[in-house]
One Martini backbone bead per residue (centre of mass of N, CA, C, O) as a GRO file, in nm:
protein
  433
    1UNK     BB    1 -15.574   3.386  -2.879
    2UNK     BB    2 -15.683   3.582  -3.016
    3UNK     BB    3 -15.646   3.957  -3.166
    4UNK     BB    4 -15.696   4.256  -3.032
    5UNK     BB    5 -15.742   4.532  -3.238
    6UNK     BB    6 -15.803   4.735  -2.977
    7UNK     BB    7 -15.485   4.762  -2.901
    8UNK     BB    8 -15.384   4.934  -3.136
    9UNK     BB    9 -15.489   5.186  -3.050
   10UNK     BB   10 -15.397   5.555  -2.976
   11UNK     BB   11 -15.710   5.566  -2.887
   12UNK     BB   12 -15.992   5.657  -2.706
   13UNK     BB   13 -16.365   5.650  -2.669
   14UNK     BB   14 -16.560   5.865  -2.450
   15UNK     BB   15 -16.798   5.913  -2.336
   16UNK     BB   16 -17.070   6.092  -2.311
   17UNK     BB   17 -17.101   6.311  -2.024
   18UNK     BB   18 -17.266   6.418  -1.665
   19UNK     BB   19 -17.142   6.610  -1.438
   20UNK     BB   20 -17.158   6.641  -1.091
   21UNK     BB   21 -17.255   6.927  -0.908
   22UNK     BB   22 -17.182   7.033  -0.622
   23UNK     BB   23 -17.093   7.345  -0.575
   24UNK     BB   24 -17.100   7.686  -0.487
   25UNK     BB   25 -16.829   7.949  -0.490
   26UNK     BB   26 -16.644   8.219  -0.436
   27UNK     BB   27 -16.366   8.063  -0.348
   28UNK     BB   28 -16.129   7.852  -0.557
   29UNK     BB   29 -15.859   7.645  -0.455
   30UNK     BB   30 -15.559   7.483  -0.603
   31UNK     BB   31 -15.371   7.376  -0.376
   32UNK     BB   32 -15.229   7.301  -0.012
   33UNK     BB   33 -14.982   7.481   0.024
   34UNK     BB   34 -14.815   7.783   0.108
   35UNK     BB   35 -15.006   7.933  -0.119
   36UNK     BB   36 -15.311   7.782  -0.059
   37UNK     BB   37 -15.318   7.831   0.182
   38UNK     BB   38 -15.309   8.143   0.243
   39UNK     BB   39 -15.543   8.202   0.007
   40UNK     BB   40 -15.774   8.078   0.162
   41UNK     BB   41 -15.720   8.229   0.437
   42UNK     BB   42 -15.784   8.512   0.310
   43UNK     BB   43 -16.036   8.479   0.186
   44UNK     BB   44 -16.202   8.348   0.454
   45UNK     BB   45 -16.130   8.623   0.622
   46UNK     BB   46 -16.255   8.801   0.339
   47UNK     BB   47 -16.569   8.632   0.305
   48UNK     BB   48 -16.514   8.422   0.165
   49UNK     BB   49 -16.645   8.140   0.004
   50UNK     BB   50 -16.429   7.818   0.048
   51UNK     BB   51 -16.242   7.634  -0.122
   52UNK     BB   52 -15.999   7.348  -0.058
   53UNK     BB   53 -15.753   7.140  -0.299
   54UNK     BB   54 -15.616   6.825  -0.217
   55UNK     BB   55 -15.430   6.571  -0.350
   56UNK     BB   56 -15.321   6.472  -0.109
   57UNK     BB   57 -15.324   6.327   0.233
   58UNK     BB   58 -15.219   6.664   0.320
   59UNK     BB   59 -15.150   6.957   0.426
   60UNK     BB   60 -14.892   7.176   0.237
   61UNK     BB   61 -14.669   7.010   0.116
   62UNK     BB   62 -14.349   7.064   0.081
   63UNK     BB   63 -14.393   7.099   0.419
   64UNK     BB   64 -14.499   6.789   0.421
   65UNK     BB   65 -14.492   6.584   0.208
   66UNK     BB   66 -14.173   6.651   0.121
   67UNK     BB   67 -14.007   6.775   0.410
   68UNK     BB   68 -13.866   7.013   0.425
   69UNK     BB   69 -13.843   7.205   0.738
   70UNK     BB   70 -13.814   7.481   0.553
   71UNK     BB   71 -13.844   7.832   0.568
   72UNK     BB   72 -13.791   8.058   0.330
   73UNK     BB   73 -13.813   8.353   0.300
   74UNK     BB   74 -13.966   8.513   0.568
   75UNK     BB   75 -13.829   8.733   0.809
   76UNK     BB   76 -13.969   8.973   0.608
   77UNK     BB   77 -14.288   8.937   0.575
   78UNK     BB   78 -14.517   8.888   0.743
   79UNK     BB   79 -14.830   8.803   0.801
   80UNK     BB   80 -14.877   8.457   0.782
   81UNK     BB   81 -14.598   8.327   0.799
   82UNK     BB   82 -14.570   8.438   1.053
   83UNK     BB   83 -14.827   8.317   1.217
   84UNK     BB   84 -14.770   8.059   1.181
   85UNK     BB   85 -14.466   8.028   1.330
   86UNK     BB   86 -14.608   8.130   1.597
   87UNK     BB   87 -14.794   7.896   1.611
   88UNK     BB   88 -14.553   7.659   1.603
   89UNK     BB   89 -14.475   7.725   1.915
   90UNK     BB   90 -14.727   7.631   2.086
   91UNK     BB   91 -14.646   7.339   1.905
   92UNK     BB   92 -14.313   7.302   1.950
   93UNK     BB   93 -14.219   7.291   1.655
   94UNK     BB   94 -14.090   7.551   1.676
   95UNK     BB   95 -13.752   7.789   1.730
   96UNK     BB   96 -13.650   8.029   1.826
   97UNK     BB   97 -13.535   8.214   1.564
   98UNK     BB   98 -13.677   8.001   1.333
   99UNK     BB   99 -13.767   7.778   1.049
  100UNK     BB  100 -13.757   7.514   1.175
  101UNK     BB  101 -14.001   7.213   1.143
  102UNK     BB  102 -14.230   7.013   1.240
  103UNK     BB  103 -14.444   6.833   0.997
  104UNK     BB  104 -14.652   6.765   1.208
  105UNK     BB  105 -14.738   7.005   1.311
  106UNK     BB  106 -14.809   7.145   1.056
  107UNK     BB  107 -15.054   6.958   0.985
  108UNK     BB  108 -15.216   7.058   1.223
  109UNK     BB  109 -15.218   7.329   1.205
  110UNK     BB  110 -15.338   7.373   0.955
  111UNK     BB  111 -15.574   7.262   0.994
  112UNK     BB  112 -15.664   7.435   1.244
  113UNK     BB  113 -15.688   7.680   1.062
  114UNK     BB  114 -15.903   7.608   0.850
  115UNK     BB  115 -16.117   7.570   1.061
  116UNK     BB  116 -16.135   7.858   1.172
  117UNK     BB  117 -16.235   7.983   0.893
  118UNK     BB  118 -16.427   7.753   0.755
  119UNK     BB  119 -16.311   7.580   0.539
  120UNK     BB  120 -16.366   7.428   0.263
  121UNK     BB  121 -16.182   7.068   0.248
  122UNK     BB  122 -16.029   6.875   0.023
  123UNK     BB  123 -15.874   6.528  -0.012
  124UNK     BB  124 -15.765   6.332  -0.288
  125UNK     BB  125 -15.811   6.581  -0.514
  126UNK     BB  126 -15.833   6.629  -0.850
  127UNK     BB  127 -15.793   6.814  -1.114
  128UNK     BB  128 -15.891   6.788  -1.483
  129UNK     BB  129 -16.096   7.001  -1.543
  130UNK     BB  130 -16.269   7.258  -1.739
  131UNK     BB  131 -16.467   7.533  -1.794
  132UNK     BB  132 -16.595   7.760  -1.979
  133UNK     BB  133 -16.672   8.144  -2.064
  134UNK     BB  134 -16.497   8.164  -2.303
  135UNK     BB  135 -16.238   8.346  -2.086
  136UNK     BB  136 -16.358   8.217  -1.875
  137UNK     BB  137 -16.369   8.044  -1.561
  138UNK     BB  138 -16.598   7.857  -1.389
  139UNK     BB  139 -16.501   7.536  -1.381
  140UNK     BB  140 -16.414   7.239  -1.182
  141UNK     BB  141 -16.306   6.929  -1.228
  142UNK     BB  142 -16.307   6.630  -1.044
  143UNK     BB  143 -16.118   6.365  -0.851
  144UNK     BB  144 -16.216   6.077  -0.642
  145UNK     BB  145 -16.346   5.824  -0.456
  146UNK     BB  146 -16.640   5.947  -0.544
  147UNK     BB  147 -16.536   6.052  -0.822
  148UNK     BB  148 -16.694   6.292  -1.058
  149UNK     BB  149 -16.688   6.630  -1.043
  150UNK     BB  150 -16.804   6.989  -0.979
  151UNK     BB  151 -16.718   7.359  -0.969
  152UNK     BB  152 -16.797   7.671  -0.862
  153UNK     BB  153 -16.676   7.998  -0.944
  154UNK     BB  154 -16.555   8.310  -0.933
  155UNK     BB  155 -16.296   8.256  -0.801
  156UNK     BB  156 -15.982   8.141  -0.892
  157UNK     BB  157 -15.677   7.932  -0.793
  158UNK     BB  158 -15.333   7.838  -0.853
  159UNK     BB  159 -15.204   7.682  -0.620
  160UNK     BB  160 -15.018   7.353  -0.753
  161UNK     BB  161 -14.699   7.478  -0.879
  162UNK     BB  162 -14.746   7.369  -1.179
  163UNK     BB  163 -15.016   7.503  -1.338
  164UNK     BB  164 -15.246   7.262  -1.352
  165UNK     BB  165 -15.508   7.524  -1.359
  166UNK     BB  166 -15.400   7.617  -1.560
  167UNK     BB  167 -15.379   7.451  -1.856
  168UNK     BB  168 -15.644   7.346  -1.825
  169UNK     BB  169 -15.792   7.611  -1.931
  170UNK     BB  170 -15.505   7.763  -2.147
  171UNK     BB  171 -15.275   7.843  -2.101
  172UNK     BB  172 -14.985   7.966  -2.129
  173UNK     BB  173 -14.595   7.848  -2.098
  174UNK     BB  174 -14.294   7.804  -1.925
  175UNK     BB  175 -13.994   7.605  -1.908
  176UNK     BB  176 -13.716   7.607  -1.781
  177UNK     BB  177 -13.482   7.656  -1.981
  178UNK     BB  178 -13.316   7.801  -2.243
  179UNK     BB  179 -13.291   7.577  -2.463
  180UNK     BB  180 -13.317   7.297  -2.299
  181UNK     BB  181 -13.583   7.255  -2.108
  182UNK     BB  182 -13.425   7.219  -1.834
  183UNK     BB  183 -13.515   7.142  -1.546
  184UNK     BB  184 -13.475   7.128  -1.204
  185UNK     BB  185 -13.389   6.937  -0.978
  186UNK     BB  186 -13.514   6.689  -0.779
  187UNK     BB  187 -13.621   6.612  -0.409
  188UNK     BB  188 -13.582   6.367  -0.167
  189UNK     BB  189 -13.656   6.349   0.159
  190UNK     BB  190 -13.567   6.341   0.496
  191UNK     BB  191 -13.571   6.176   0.800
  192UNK     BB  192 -13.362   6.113   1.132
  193UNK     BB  193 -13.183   5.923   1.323
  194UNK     BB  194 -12.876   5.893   1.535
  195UNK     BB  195 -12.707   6.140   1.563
  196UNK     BB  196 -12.430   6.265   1.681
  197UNK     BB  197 -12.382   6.495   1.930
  198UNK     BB  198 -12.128   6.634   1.853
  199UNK     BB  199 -12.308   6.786   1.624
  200UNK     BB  200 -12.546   6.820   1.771
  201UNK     BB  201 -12.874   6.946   1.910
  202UNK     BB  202 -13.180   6.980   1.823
  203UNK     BB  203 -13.274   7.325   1.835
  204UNK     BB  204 -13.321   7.501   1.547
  205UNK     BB  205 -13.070   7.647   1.482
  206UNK     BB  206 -12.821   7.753   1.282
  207UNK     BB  207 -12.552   7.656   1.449
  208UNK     BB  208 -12.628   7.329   1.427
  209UNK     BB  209 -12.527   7.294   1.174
  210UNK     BB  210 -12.398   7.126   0.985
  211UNK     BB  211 -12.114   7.170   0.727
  212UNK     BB  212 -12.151   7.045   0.434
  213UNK     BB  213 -11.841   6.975   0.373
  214UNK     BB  214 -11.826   6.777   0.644
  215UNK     BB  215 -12.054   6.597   0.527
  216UNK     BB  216 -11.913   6.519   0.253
  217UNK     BB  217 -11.635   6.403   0.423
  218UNK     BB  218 -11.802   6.160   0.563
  219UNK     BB  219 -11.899   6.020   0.312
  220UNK     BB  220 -11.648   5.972   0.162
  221UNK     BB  221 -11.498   5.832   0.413
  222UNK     BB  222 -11.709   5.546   0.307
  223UNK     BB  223 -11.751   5.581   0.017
  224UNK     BB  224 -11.998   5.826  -0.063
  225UNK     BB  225 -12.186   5.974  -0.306
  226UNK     BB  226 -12.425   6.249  -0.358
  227UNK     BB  227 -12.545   6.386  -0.610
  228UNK     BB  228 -12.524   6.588  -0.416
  229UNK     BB  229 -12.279   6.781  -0.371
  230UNK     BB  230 -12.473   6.917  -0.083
  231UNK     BB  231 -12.513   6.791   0.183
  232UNK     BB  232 -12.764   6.796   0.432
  233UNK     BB  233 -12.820   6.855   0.819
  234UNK     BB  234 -13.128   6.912   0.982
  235UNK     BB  235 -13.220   7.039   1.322
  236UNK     BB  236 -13.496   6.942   1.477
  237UNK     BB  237 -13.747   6.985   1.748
  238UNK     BB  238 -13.783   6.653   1.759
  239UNK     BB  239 -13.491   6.547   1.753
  240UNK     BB  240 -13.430   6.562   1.417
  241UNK     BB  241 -13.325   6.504   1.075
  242UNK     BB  242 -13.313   6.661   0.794
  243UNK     BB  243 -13.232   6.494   0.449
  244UNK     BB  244 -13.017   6.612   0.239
  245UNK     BB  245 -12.902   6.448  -0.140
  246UNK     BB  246 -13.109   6.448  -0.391
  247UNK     BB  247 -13.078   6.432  -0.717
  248UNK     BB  248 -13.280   6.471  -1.032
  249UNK     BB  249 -13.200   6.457  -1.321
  250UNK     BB  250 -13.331   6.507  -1.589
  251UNK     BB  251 -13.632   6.573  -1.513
  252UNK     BB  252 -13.986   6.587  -1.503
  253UNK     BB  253 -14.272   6.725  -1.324
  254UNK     BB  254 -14.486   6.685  -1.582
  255UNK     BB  255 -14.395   6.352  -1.534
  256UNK     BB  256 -14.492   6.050  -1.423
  257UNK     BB  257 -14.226   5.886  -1.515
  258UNK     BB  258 -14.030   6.069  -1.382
  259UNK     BB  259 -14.143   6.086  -1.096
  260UNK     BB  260 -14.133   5.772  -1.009
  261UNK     BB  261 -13.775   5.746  -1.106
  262UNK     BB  262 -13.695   6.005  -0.881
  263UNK     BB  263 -13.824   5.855  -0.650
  264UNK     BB  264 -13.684   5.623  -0.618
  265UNK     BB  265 -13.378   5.680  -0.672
  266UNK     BB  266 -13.419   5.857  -0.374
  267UNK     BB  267 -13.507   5.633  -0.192
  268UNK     BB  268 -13.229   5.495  -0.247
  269UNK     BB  269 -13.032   5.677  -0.147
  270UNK     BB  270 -13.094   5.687   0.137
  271UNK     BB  271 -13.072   5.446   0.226
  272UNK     BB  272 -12.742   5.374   0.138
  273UNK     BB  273 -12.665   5.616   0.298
  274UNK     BB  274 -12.708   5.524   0.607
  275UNK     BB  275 -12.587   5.241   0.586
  276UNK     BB  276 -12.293   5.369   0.563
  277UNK     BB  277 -12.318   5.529   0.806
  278UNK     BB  278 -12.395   5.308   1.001
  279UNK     BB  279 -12.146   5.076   0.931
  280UNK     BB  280 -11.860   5.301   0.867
  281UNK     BB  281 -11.917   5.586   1.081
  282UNK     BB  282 -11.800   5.720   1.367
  283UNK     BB  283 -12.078   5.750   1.551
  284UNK     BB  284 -12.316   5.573   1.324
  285UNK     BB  285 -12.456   5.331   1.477
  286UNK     BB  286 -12.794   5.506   1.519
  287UNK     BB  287 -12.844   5.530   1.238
  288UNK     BB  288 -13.199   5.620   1.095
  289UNK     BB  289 -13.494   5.616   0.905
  290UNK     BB  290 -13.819   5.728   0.941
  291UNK     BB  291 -13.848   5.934   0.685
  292UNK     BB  292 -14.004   5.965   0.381
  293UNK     BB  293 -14.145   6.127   0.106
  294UNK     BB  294 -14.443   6.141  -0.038
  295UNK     BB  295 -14.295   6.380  -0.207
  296UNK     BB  296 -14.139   6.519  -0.424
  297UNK     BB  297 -13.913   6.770  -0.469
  298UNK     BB  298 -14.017   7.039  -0.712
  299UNK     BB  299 -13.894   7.319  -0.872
  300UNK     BB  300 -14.021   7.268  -1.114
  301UNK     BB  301 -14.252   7.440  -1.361
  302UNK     BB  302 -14.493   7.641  -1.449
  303UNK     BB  303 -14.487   7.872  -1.620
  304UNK     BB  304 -14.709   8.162  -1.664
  305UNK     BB  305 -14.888   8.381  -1.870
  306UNK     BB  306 -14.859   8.673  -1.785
  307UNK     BB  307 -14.929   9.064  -1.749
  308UNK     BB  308 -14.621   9.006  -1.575
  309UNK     BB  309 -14.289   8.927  -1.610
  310UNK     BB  310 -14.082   8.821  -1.442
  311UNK     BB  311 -13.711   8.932  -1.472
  312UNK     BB  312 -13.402   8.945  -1.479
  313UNK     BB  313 -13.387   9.223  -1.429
  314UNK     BB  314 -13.550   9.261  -1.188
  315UNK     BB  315 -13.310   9.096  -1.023
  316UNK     BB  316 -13.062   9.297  -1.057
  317UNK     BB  317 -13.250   9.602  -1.015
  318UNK     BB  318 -13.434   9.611  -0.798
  319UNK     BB  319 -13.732   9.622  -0.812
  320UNK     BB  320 -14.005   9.835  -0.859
  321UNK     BB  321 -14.355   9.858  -0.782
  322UNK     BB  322 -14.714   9.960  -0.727
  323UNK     BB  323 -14.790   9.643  -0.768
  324UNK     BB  324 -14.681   9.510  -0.499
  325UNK     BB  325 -14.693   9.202  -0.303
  326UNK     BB  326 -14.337   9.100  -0.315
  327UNK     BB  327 -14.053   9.053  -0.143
  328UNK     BB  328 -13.750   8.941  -0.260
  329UNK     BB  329 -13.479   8.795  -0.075
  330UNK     BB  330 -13.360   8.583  -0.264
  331UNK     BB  331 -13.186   8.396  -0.492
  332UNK     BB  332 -13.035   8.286  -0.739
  333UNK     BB  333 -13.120   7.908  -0.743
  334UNK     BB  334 -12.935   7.662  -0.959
  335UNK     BB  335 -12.987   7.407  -0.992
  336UNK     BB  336 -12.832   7.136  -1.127
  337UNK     BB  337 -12.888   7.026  -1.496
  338UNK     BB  338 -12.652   6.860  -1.440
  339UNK     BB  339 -12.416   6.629  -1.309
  340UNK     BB  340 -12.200   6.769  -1.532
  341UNK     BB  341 -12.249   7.050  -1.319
  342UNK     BB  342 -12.145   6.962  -1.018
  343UNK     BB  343 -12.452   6.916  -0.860
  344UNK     BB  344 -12.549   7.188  -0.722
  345UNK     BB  345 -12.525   7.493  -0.684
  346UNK     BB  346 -12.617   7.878  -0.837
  347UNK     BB  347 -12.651   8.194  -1.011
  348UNK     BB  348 -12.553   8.225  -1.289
  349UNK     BB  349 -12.434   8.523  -1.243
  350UNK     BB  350 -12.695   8.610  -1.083
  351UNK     BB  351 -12.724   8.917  -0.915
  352UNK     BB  352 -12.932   9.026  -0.686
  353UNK     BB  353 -13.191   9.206  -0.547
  354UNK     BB  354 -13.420   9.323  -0.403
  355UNK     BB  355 -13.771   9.272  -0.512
  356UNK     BB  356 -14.054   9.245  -0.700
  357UNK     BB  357 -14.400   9.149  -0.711
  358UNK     BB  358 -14.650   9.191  -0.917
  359UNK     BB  359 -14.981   9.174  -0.977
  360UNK     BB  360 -14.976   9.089  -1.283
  361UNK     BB  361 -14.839   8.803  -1.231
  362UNK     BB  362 -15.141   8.692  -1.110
  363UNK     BB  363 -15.240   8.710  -1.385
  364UNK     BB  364 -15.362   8.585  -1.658
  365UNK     BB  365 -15.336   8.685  -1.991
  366UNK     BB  366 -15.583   8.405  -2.133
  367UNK     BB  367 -15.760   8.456  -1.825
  368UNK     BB  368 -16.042   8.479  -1.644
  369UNK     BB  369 -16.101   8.406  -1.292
  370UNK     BB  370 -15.752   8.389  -1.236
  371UNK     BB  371 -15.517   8.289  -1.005
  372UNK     BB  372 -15.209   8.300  -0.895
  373UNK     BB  373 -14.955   8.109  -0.671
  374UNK     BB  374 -14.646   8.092  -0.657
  375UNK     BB  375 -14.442   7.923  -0.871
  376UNK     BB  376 -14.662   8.011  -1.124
  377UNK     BB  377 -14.595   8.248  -1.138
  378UNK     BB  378 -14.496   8.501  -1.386
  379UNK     BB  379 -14.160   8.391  -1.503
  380UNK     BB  380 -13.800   8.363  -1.546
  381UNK     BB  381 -13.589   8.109  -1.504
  382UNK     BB  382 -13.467   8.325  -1.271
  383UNK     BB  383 -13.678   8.439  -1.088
  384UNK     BB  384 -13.789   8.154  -1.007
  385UNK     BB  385 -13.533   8.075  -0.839
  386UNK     BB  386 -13.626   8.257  -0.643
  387UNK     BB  387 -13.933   8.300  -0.562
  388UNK     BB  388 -13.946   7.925  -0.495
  389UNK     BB  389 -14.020   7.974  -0.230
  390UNK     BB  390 -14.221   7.959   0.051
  391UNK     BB  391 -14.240   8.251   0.131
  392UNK     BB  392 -14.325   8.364  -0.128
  393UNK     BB  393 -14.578   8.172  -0.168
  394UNK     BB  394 -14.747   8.283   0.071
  395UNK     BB  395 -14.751   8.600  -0.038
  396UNK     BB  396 -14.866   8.537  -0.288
  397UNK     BB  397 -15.147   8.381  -0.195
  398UNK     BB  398 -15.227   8.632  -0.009
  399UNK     BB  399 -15.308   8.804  -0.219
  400UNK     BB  400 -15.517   8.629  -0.385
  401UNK     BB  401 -15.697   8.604  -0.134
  402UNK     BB  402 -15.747   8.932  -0.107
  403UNK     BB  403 -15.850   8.971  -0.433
  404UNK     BB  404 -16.089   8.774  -0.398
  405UNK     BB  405 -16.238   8.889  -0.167
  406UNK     BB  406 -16.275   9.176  -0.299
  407UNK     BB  407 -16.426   9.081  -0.587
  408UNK     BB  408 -16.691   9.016  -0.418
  409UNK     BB  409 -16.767   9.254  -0.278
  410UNK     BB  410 -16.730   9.445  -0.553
  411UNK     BB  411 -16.807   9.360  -0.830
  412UNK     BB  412 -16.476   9.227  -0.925
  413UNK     BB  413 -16.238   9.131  -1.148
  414UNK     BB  414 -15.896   9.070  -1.105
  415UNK     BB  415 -15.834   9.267  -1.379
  416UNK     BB  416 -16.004   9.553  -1.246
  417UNK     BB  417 -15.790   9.563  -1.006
  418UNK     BB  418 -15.591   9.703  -0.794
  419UNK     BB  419 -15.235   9.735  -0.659
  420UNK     BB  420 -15.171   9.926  -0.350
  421UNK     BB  421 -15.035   9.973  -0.082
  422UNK     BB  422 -15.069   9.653   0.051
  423UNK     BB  423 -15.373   9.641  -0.178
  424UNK     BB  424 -15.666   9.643  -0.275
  425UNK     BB  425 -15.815   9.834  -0.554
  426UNK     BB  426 -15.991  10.035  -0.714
  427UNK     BB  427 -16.047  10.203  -0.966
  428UNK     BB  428 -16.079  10.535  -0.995
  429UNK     BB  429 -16.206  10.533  -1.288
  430UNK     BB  430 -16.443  10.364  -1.114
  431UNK     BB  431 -16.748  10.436  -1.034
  432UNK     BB  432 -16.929  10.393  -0.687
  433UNK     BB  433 -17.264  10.428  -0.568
   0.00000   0.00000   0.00000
């Protein structure tokens, strides 16, 4: 067979096409993890008609898809996470005083959510392309078994994780660390079943936790190390353990084929680690595991360039802003950027305290009718380490979605309202007859 010129070209030339619109909403989130549920819900609770897009299988996210099965910094934050969590407890789900819970209740609850809010969502949908007018973002383009087709909407919302569609509108972004640009370890999780008794029964307290020494003592004794160097294992209400043990060293969650091969990677280490657990650990020989992640946890993603950027300083000196959306009160916690970092975290010597995330960091610099939510508002590799965790990505969800129903309401963009006093609110200088 003769040789195809056309194999060697770098680039193909793809037809100009019009692409079918589907509908406009007066608020488009793309992204249905703990910051775009939370988004969408606060949406259409202050009556704005929502769509909400979600590239996986099932609403959550990391909540979800990834298996954390652990809400982090929610205690004192009121609002929607607490009212999740209040709401998985009817659903035997979570237990009291606790925020360990079972990922299939938080599946059922999250759609129970959204539909009784009214909210239109569809699985299975990624976000490809966007239209622009001028600097204003107007349609997203979207792909799925249905094929390729458009929303438009007056205010979106990215809610992403990793800043997909700010990125795509044409935003500016920082990835990583200063000077390596290593982002922090993936990290693929698991449920486990047959955990020995003396361990703990599953209850979902604090108190029932197996100690991380303990547990990577009981791994090394079978002659076992397992990537993360603090290997732990969370005992949930449904009777189930999650099993945190593995690092993805340099990978970024940017590239397709990183994201493949820290999934494999992942999925071998827990099967490995079990296997070890089940043939060789005394009290160990009915451990098996239940469910491996349908995705990997990423850590890292885009920070966008917003008009304020959380910066190290404001998280040593416990920052206080006037357009505060969300007081974080999680460390700085910096997964090793390298397995000859430790395997562990720590905080690279920057000690936190309580700080504000002001609204300034959720509007992107260089896009209107744009909102972000969740890990990918704008900070610097140190805030991001602290903020980048469930409970403060509800926080910032739930403001994007009171701002963007309120500028509805109002007849005002994202950039034009101020947040003060824990609401969005008109602007003095503007007067409205």
């Amino acid at each position: 067979m003769s040789k195809n010129p056309f194999h060697e070209r770098s680039t193909v030339a793809e037809p100009r096409r019009e692409t079918r619109m589907e509908s406009h909403y007066d608020v488009l989130v793309c992204g249905a993890g703990p910051a775009g549920i939370c988004a969408a819900l606060a949406a259409a609770r202050g009556g704005a008609r929502t769509r909400l897009l979600e590239a996986g299988g099932c609403l959550g996210g990391v909540w979800t898809r990834g298996l954390l099965s652990l809400i982090l910094d929610a205690r004192n934050k009121g609002g929607l996470v607490t009212e999740i969590r209040d709401r998985l407890m009817l659903h035997n789900g979570i237990a009291a005083e606790s925020w360990l819970y079972d990922p299939e209740a938080m599946k059922f609850l999250l759609e129970e959510m959204v539909q009784e809010a009214g909210i239109d969502w569809i699985l299975h949908t990624r976000a490809v392309d966007t239209v622009m007018f001028g600097n204003r973002l107007t349609h997203v383009l979207v792909e799925n078994k249905s094929g390729r087709s458009a929303f438009s909407a007056d205010v979106f919302i990215d809610a992403t994780g990793d800043g997909d569609l700010a990125a795509l509108a044409g935003c500016g972004y920082d990835f990583g660390e200063p000077g390596s640009n290593l982002g922090q370890p993936m990290t693929l999780m698991a449920l486990i079943s047959g955990v020995p008794q003396e361990i703990g029964q599953p209850s979902g307290s604090a108190s029932t936790f197996l100690p991380k020494d303990t547990f990577r003592d009981i791994l090394l004794g079978v002659g076992h190390a397992t990537s993360y160097s603090q290997p732990s294992l969370f005992p949930l209400p449904n009777g189930l353990f999650c099993l945190m043990i593995h690092h993805a060293y340099e990978f970024s969650g940017l590239n397709a084929r990183d994201i493949t091969e820290a999934t494999r990677q992942g999925r071998a280490e827990v099967m490995e680690t079990v296997r070890k657990l089940r043939e060789s650990a005394a009290g160990w020989e009915s451990v098996m595991v239940v469910a491996t992640a349908e995705h990997i946890g990423v850590r890292e993603g885009r920070r966008i360039h917003g008009r304020y950027t959380v910066n190290k300083n404001d998280v040593i000196s416990g920052a206080v802003f006037d357009d505060a959306v969300c007081k974080v009160e999680f460390p700085v916690d910096v997964h090793s950027l390298r397995k000859a970092d430790g395997g562990g975290y720590s905080s690279t010597g920057v000690k936190s305290k309580p700080y504000d995330i002001p609204y300034r960091s959720l509007l992107p610099l260089e896009r209107q009718g744009l909102l972000l939510a969740g890990r990918c508002i704008s900070g610097d590799f140190y805030a991001h380490a602290s903020y980048r965790v469930t409970g403060d990505a509800c926080v910032t969800g739930e403001a994007a979605g009171r701002s963007a129903a309120f500028c509805l309401e109002h007849g005002f963009a994202p950039h034009e309202i101020v947040w003060s006093n824990g609401a969005p609110h008109i602007p003095k200088e503007i007067s409205v007859s």
